[in-house]
N, CA, C and O atoms as a MOPAC input file, in Angstrom:
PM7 MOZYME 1SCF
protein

 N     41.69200 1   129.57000 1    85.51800 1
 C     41.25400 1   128.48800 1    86.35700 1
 C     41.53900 1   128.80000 1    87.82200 1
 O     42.58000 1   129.35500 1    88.17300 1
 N     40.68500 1   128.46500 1    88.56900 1
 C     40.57800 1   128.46100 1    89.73300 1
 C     42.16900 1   127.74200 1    90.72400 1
 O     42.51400 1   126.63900 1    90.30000 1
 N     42.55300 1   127.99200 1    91.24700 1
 C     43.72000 1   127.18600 1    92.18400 1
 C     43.78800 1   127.45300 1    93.35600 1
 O     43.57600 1   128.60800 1    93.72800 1
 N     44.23000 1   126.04000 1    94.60500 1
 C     43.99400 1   126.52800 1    96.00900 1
 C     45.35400 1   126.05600 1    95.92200 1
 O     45.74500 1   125.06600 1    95.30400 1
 N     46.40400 1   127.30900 1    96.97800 1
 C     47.60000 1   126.43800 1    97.31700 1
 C     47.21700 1   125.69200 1    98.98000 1
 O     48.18000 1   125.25300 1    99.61000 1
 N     45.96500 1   125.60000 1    99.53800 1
 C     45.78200 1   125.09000 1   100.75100 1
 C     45.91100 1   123.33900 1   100.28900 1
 O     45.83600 1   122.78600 1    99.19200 1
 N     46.13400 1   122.81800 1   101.66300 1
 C     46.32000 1   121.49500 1   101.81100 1
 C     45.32000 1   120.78400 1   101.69200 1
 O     44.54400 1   121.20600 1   102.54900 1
 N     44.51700 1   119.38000 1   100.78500 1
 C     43.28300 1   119.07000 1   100.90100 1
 C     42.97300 1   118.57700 1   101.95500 1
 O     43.78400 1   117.71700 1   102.29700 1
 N     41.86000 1   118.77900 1   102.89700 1
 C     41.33300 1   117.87000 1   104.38200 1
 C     41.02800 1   116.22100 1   103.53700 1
 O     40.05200 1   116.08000 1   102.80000 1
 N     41.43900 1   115.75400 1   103.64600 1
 C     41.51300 1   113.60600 1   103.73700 1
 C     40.04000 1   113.56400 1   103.65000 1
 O     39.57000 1   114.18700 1   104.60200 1
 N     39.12100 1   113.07100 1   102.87600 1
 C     38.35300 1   112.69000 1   101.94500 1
 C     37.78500 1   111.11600 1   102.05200 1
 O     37.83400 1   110.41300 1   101.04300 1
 N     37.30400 1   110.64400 1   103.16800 1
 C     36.53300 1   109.27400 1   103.20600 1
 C     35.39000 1   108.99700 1   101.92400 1
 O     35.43000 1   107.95600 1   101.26800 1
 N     34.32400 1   110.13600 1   101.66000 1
 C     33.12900 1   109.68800 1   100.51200 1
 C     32.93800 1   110.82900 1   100.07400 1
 O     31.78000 1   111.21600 1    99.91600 1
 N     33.85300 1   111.52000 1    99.81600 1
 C     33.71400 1   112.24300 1    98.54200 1
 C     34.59700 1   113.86400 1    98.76200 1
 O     35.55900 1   113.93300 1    99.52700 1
 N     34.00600 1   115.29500 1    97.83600 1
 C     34.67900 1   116.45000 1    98.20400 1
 C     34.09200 1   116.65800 1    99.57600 1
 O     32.98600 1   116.24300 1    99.92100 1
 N     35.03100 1   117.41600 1   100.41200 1
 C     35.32400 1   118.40700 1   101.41700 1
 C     34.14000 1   119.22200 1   101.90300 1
 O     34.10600 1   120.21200 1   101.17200 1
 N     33.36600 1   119.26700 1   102.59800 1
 C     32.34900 1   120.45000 1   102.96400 1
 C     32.78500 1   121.20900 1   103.54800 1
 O     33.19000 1   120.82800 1   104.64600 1
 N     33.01400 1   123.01100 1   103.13800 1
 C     32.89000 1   123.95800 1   103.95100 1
 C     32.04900 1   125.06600 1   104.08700 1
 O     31.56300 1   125.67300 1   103.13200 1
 N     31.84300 1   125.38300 1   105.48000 1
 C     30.70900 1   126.16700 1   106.19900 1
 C     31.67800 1   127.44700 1   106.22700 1
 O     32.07100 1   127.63000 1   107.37900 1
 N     32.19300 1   128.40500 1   105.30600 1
 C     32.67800 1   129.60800 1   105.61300 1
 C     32.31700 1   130.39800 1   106.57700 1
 O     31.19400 1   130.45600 1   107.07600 1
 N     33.53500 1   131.20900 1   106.94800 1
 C     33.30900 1   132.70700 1   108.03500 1
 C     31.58900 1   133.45700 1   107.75800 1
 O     30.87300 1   133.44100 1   106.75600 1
 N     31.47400 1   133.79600 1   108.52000 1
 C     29.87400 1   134.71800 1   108.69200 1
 C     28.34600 1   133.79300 1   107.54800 1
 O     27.41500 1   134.27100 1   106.90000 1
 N     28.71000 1   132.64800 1   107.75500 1
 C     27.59000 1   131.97700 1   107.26100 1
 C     27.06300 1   131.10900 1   108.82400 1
 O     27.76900 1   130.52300 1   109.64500 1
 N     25.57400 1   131.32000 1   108.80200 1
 C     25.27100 1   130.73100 1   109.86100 1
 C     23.95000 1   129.86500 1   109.31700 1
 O     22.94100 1   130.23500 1   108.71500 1
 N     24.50900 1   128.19000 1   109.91700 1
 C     23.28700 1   127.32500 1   109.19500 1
 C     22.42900 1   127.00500 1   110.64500 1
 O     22.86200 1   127.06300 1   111.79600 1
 N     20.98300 1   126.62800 1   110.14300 1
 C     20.16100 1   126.31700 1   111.17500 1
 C     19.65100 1   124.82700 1   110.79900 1
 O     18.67200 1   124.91800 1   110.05900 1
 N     19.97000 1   123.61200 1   111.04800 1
 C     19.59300 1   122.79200 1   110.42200 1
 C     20.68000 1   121.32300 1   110.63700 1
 O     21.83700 1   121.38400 1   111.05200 1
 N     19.98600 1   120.12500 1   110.25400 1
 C     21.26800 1   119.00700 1   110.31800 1
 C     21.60800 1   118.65800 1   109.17300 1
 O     20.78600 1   118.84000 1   108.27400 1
 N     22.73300 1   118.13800 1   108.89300 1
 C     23.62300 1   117.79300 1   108.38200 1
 C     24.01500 1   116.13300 1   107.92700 1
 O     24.30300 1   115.32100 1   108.80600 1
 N     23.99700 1   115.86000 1   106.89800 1
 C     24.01600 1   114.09400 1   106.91800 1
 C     25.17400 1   113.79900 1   105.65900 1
 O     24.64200 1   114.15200 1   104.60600 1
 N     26.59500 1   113.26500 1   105.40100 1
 C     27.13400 1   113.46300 1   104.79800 1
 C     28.13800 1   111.98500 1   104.87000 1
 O     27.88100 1   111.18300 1   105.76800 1
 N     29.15400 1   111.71300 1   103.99200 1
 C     29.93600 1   110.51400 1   103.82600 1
 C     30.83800 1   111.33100 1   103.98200 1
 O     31.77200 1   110.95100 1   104.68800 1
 N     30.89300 1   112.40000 1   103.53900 1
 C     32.72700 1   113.41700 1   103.58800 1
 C     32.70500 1   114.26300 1   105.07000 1
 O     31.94500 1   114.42800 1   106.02400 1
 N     34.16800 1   114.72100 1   104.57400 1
 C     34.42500 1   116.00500 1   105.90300 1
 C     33.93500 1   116.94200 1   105.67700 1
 O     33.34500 1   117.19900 1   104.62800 1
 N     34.14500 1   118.00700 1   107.07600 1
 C     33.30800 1   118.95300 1   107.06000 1
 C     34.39800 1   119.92700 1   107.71300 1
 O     35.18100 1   119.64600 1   108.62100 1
 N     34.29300 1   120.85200 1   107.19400 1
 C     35.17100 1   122.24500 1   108.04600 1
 C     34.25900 1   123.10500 1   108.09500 1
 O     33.68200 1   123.32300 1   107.03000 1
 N     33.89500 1   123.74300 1   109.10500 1
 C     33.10400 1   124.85100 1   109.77900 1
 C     33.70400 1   125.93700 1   110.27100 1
 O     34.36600 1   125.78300 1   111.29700 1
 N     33.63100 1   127.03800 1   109.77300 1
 C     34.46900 1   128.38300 1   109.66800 1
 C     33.30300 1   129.06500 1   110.33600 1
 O     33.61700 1   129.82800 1   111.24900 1
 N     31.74600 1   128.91700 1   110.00600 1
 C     31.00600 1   129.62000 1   110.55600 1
 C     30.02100 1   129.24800 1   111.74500 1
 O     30.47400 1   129.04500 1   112.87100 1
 N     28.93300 1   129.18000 1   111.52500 1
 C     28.13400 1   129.01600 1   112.82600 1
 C     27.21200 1   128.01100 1   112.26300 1
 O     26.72600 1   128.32900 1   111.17800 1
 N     26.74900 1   126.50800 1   112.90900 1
 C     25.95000 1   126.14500 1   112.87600 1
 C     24.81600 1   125.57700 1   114.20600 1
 O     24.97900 1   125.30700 1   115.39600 1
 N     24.00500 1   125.57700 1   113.56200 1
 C     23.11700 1   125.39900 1   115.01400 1
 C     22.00600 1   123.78900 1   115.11400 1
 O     20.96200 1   123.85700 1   115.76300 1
 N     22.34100 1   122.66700 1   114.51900 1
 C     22.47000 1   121.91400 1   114.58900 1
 C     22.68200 1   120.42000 1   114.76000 1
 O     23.16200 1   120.12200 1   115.85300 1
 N     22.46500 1   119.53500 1   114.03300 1
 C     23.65000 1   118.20900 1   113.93200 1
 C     24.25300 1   117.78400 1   112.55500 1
 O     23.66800 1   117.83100 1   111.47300 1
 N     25.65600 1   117.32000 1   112.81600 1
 C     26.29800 1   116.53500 1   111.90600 1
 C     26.38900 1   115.27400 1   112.16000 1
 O     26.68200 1   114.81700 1   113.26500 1
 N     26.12200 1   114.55600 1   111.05800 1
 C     26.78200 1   113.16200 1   111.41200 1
 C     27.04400 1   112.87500 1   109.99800 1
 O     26.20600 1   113.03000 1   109.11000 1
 N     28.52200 1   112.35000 1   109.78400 1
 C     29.44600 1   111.89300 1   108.84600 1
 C     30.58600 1   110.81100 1   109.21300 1
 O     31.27600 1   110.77800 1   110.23200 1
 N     30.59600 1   110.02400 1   108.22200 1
 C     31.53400 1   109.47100 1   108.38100 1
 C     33.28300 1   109.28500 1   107.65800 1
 O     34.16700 1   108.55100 1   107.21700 1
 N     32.76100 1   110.76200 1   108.04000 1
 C     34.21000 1   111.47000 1   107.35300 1
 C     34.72900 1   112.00100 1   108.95000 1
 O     34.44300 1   111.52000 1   110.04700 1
 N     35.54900 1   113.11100 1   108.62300 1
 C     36.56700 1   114.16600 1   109.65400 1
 C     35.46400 1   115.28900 1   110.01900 1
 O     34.62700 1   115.51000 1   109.14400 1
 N     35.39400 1   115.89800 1   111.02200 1
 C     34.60800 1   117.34200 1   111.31900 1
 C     35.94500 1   118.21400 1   111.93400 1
 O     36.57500 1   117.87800 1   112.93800 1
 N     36.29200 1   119.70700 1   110.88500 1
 C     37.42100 1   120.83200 1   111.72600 1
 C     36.32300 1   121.79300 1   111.89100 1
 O     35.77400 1   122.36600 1   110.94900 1
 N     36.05300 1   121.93000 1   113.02000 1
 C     35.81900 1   123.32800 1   113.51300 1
 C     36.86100 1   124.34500 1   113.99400 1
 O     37.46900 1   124.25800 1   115.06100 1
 N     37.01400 1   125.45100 1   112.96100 1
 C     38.20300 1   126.43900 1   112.73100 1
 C     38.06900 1   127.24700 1   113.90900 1
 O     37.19300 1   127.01100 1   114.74200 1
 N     38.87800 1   128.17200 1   114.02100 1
 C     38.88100 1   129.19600 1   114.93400 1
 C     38.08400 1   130.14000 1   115.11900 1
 O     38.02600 1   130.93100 1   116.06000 1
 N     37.25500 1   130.02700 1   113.90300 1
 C     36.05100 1   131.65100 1   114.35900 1
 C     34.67200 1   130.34400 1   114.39300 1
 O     33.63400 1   130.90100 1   114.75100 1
 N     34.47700 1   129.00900 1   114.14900 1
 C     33.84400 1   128.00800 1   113.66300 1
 C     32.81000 1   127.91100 1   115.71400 1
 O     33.17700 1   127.86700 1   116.88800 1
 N     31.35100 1   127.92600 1   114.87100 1
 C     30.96200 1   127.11700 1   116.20200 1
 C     30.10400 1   126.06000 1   116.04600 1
 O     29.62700 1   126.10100 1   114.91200 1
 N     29.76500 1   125.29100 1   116.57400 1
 C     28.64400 1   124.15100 1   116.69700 1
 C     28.27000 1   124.31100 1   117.44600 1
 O     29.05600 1   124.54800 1   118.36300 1
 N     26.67700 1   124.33700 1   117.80000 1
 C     25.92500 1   123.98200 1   118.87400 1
 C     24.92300 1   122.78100 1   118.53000 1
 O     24.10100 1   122.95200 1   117.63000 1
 N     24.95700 1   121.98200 1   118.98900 1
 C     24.07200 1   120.45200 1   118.78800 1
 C     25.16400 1   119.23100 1   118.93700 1
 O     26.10600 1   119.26100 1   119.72900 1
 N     24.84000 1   118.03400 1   117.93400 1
 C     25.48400 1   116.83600 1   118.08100 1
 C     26.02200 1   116.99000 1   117.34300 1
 O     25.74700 1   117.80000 1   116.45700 1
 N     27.44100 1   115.98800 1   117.39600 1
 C     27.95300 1   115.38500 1   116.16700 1
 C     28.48400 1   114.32600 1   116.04600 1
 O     29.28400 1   114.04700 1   116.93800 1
 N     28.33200 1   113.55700 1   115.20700 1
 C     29.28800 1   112.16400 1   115.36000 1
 C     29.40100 1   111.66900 1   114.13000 1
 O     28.54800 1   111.46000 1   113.26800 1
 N     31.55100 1   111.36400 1   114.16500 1
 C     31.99300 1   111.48300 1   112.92200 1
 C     33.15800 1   110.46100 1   113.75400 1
 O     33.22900 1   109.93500 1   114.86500 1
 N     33.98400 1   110.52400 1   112.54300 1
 C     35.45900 1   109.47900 1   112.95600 1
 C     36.32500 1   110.20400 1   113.33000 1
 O     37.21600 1   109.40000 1   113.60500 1
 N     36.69500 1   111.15300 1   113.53500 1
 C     37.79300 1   111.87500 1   113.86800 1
 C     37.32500 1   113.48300 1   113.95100 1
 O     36.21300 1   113.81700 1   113.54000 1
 N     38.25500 1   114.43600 1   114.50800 1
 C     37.18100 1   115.86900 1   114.93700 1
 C     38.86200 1   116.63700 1   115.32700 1
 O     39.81700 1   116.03800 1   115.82100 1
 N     38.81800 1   117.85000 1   114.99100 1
 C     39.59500 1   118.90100 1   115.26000 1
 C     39.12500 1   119.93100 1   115.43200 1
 O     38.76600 1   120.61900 1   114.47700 1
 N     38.94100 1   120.48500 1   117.19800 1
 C     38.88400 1   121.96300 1   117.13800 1
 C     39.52600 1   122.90500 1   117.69100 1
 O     40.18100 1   122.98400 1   118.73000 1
 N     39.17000 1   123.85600 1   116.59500 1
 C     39.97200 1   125.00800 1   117.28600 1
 C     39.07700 1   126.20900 1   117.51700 1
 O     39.49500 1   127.28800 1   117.93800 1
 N     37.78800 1   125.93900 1   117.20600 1
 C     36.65800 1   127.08900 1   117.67400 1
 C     35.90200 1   126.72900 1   118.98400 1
 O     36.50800 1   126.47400 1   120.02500 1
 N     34.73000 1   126.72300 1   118.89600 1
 C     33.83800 1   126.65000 1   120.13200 1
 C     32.52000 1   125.68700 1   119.57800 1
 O     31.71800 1   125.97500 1   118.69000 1
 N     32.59500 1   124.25300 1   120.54400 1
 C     31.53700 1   123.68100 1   120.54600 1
 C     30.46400 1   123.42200 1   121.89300 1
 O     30.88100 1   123.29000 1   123.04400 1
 N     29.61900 1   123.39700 1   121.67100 1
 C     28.47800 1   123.33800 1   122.88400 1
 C     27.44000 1   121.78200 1   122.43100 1
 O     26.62400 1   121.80400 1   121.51100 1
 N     27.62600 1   120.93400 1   123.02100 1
 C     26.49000 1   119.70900 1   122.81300 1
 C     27.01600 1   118.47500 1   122.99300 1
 O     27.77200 1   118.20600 1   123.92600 1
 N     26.74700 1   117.88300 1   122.35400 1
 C     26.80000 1   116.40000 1   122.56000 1
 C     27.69500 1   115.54800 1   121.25800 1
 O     27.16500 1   115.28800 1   120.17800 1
 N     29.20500 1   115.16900 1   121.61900 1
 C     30.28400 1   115.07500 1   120.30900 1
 C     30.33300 1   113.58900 1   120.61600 1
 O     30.39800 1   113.16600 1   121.77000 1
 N     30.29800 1   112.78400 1   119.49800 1
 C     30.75200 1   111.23800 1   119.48000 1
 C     31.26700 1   110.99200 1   118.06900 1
 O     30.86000 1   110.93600 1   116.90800 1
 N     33.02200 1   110.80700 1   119.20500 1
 C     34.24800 1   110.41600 1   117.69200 1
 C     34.38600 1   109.05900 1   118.27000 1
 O     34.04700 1   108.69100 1   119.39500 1
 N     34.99000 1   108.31100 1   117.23100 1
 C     34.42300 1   107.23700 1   117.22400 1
 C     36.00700 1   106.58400 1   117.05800 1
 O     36.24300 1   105.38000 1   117.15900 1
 N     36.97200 1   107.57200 1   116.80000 1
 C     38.72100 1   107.56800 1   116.31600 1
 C     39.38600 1   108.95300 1   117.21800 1
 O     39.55200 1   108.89200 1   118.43600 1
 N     39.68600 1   110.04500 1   116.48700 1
 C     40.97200 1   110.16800 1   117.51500 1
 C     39.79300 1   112.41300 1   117.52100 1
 O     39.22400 1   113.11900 1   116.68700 1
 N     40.09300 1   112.46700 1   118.90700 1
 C     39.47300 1   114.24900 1   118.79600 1
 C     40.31800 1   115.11200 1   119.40000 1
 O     40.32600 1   115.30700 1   120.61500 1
 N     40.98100 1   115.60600 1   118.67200 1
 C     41.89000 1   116.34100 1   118.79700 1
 C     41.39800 1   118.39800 1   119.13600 1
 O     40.70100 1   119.09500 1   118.39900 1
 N     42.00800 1   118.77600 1   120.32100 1
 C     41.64500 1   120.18100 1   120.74500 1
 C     42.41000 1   121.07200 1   121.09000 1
 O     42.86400 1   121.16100 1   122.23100 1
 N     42.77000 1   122.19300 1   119.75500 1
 C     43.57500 1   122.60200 1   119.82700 1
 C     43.77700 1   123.89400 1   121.13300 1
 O     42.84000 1   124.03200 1   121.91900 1
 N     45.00500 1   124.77000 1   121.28500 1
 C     44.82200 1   125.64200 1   122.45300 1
 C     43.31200 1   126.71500 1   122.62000 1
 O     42.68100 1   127.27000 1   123.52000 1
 N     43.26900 1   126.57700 1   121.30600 1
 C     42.31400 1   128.03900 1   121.20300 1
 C     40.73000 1   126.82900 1   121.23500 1
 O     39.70800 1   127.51300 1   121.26900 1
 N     40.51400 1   125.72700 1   121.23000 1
 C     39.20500 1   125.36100 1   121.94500 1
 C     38.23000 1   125.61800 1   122.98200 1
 O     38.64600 1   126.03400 1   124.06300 1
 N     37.19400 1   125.46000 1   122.83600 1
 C     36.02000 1   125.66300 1   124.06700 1
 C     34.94500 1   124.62300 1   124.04300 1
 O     33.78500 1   124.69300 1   123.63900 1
 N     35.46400 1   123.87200 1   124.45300 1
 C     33.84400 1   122.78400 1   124.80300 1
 C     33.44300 1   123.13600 1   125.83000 1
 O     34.02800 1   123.76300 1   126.71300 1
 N     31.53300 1   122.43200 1   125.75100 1
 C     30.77100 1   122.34000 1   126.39700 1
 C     30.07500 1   121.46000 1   126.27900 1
 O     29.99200 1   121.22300 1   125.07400 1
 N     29.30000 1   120.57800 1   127.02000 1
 C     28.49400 1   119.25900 1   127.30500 1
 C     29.16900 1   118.02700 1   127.58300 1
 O     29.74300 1   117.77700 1   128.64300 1
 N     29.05400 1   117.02900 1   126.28400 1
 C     29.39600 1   115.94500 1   126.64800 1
 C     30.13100 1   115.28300 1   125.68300 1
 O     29.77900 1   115.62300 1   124.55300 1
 N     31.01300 1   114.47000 1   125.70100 1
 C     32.30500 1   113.90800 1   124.86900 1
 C     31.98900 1   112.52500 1   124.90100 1
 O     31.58400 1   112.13600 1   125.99600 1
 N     32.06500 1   111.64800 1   123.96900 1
 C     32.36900 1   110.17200 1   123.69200 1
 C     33.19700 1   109.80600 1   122.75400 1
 O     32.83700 1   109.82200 1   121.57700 1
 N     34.39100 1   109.43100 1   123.11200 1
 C     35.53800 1   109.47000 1   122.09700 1
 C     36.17400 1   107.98200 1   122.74800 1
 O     35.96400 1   107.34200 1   123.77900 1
 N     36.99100 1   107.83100 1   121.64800 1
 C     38.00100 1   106.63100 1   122.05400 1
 C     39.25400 1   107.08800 1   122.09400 1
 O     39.95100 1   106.34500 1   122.78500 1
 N     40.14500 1   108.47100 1   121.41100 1
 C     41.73800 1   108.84800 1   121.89300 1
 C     41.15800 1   110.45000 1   121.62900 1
 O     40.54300 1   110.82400 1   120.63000 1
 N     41.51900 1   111.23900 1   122.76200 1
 C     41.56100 1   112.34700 1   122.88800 1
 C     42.97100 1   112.84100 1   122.70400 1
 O     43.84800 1   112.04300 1   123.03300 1
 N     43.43100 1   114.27200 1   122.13400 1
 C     44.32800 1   115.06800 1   122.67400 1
 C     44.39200 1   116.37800 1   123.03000 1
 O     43.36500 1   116.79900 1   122.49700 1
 N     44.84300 1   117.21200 1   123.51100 1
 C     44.37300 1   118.28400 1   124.61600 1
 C     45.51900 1   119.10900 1   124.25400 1
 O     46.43200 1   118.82500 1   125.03000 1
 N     45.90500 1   120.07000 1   123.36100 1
 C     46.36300 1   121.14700 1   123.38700 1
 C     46.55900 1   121.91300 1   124.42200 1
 O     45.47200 1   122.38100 1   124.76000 1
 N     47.72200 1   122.40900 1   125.34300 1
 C     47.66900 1   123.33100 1   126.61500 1
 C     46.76200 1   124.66600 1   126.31700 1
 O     46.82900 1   124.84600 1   125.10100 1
 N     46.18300 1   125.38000 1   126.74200 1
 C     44.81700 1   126.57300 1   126.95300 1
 C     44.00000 1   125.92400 1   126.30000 1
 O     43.30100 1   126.79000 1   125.77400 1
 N     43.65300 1   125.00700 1   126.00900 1
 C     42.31200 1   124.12200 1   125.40600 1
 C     40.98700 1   124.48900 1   126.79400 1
 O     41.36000 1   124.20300 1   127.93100 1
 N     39.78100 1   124.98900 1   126.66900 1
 C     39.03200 1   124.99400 1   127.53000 1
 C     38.15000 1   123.66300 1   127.39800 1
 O     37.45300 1   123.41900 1   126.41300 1
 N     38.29700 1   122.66600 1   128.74900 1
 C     37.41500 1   121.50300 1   128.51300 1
 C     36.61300 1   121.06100 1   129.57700 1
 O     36.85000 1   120.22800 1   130.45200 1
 N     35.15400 1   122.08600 1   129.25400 1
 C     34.20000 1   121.59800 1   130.50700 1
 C     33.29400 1   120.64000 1   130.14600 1
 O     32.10700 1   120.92000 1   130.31300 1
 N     33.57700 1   119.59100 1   129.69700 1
 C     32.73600 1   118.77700 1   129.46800 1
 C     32.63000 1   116.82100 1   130.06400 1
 O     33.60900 1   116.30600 1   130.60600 1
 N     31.88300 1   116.36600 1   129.92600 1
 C     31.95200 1   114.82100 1   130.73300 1
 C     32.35200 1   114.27400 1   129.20100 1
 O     32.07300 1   114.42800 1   128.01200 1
 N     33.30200 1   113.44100 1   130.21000 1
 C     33.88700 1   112.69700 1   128.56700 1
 C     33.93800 1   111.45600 1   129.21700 1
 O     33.98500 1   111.19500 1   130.41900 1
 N     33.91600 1   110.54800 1   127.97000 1
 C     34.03600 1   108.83100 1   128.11500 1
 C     34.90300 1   108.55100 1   127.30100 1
 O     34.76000 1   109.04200 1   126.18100 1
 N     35.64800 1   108.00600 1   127.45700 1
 C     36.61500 1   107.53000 1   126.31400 1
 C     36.70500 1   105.48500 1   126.53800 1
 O     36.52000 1   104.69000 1   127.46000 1
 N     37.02700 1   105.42800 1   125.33400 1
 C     37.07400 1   103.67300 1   125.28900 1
 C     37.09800 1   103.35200 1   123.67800 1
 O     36.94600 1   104.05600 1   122.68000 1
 N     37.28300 1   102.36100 1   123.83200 1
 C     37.47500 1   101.42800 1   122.46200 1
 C     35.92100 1   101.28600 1   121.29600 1
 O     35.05500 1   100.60100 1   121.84200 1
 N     35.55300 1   101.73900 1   120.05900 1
 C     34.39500 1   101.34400 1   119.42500 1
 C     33.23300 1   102.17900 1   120.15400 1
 O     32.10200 1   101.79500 1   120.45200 1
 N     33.92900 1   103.62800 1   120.38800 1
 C     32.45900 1   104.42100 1   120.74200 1
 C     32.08000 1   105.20700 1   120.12300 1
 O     32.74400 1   106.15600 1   119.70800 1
 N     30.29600 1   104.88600 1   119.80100 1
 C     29.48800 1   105.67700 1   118.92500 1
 C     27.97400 1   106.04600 1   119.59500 1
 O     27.28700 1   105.62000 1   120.52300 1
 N     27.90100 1   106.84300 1   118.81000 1
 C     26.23700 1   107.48100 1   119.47100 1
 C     25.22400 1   106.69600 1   119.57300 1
 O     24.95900 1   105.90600 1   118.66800 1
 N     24.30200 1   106.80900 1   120.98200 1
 C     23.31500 1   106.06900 1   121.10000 1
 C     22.24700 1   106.16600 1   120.19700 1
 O     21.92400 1   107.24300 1   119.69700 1
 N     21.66200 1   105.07900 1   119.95100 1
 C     20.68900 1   105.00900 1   119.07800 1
 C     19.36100 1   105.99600 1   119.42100 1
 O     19.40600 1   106.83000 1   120.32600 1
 N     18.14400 1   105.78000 1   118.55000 1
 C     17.17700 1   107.05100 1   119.08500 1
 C     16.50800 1   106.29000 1   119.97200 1
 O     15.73000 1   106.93700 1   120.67300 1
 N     16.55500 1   105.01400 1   120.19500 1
 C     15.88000 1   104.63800 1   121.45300 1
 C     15.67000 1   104.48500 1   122.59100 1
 O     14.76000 1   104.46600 1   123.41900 1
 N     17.69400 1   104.27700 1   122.36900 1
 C     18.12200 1   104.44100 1   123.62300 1
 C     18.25100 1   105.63000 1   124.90300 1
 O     18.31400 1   106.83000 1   124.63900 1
 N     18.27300 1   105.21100 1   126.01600 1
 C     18.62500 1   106.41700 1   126.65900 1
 C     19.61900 1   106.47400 1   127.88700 1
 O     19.44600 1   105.63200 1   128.76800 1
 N     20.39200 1   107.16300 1   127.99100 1
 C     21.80300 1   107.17100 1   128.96200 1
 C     20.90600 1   107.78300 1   130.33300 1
 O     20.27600 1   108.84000 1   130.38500 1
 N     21.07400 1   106.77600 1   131.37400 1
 C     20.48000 1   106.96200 1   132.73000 1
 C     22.02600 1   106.76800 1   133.62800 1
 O     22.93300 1   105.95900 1   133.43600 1
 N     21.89900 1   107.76600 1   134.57000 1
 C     23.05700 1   107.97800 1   135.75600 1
 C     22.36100 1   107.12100 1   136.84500 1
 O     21.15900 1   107.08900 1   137.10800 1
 N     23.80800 1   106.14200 1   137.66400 1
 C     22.70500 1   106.42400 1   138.95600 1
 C     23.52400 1   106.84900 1   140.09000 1
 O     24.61200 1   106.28700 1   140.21100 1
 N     23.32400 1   107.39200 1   140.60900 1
 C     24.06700 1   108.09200 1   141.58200 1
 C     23.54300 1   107.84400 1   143.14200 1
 O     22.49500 1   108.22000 1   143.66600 1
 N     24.48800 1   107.18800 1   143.61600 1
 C     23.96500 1   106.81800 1   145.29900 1
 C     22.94500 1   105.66100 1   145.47000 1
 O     23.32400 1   104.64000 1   144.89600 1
 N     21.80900 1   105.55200 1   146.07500 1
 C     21.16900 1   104.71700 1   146.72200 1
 C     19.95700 1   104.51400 1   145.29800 1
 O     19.86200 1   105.61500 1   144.75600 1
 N     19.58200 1   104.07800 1   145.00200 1
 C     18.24000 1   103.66000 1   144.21800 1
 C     16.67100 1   104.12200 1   145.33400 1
 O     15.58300 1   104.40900 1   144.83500 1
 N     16.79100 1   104.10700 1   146.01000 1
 C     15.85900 1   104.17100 1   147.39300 1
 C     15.75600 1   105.98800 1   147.58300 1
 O     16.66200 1   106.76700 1   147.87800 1
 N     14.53700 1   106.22500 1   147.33700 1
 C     14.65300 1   107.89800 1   147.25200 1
 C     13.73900 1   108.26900 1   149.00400 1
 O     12.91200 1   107.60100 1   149.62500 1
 N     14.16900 1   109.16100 1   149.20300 1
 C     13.58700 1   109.87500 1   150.73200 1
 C     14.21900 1   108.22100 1   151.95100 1
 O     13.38400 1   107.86500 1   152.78200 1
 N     14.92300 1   107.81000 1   151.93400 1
 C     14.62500 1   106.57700 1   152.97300 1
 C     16.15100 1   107.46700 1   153.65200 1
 O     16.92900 1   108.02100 1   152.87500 1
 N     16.35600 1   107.46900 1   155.04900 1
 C     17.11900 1   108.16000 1   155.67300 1
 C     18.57800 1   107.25200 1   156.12900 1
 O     18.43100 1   106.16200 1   156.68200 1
 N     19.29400 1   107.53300 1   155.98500 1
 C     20.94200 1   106.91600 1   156.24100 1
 C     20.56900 1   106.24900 1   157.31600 1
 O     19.67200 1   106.60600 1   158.08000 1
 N     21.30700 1   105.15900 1   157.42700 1
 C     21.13600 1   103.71500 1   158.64200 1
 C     22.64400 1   104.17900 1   159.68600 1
 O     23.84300 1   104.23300 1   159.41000 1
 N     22.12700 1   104.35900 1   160.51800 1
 C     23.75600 1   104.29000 1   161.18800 1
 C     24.00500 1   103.33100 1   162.09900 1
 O     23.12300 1   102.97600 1   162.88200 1
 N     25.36000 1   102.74300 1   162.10700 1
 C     25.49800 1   101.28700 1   162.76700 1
 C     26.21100 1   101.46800 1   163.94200 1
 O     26.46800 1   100.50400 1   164.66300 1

């Protein structure tokens, strides 16, 4: 019989998903459980389970789950919705929506983050608009 002496990853709707070393998926992802990613996906997840992206582990796309640990390299657009934890050996890129972050020292974190209470991904209708400065485009500074 088969035996793991590893620790089980915490289990919201059901077994554990893992994306092993040198497997690379092209495609999204829709799941009730966690997910550990050892390899490369290219991408979205959304679960309402845990997402670990391991140390050789990458994501590129979205994801949004309840909780998130990485220690590989993500690039896109992440919405935890509970606690995202990044360990030293991390690399983000894009954009963060979380409600409790923690930041491992050498954690690389170039990304815009929001943090707050009950945050989850915008719907497909919606759309996130900046506004930056004046609403009034070409009209020249007033000086008094």
């Amino acid at each position: 019989m088969f035996s793991d002496n590893k620790k089980p990853m915490e289990s919201f709707g059901g077994q554990p998903n893992r994306i092993e070393k040198n497997t690379v998926i092209k495609g999204n992802i829709t799941s009730q459980a966690d997910f550990r990613i050892d390899g490369k996906l290219d991408g979205n997840v959304k679960t309402s389970g845990k997402v670990v992206i391991g140390k050789d582990g990458l994501i590129k796309g979205k994801v949004e789950c309840v909780n998130a640990d990485i220690e590989g390299n993500f690039d896109g657009e992440l919405f935890v919705s509970e606690l995202l934890s990044l360990k030293s050996s991390a690399k983000i890129e894009g954009t963060v929506n979380v409600s409790k972050l923690s930041v491992e020292p050498g954690a690389t974190f170039n990304a815009s983050c929001s943090m707050g209470k009950g945050v989850s991904a915008p719907t497909s209708n919606s759309g996130t608009t900046h506004k930056i400065g004046s609403t009034k485009s070409n009209e020249p500074a007033k000086v008094s």
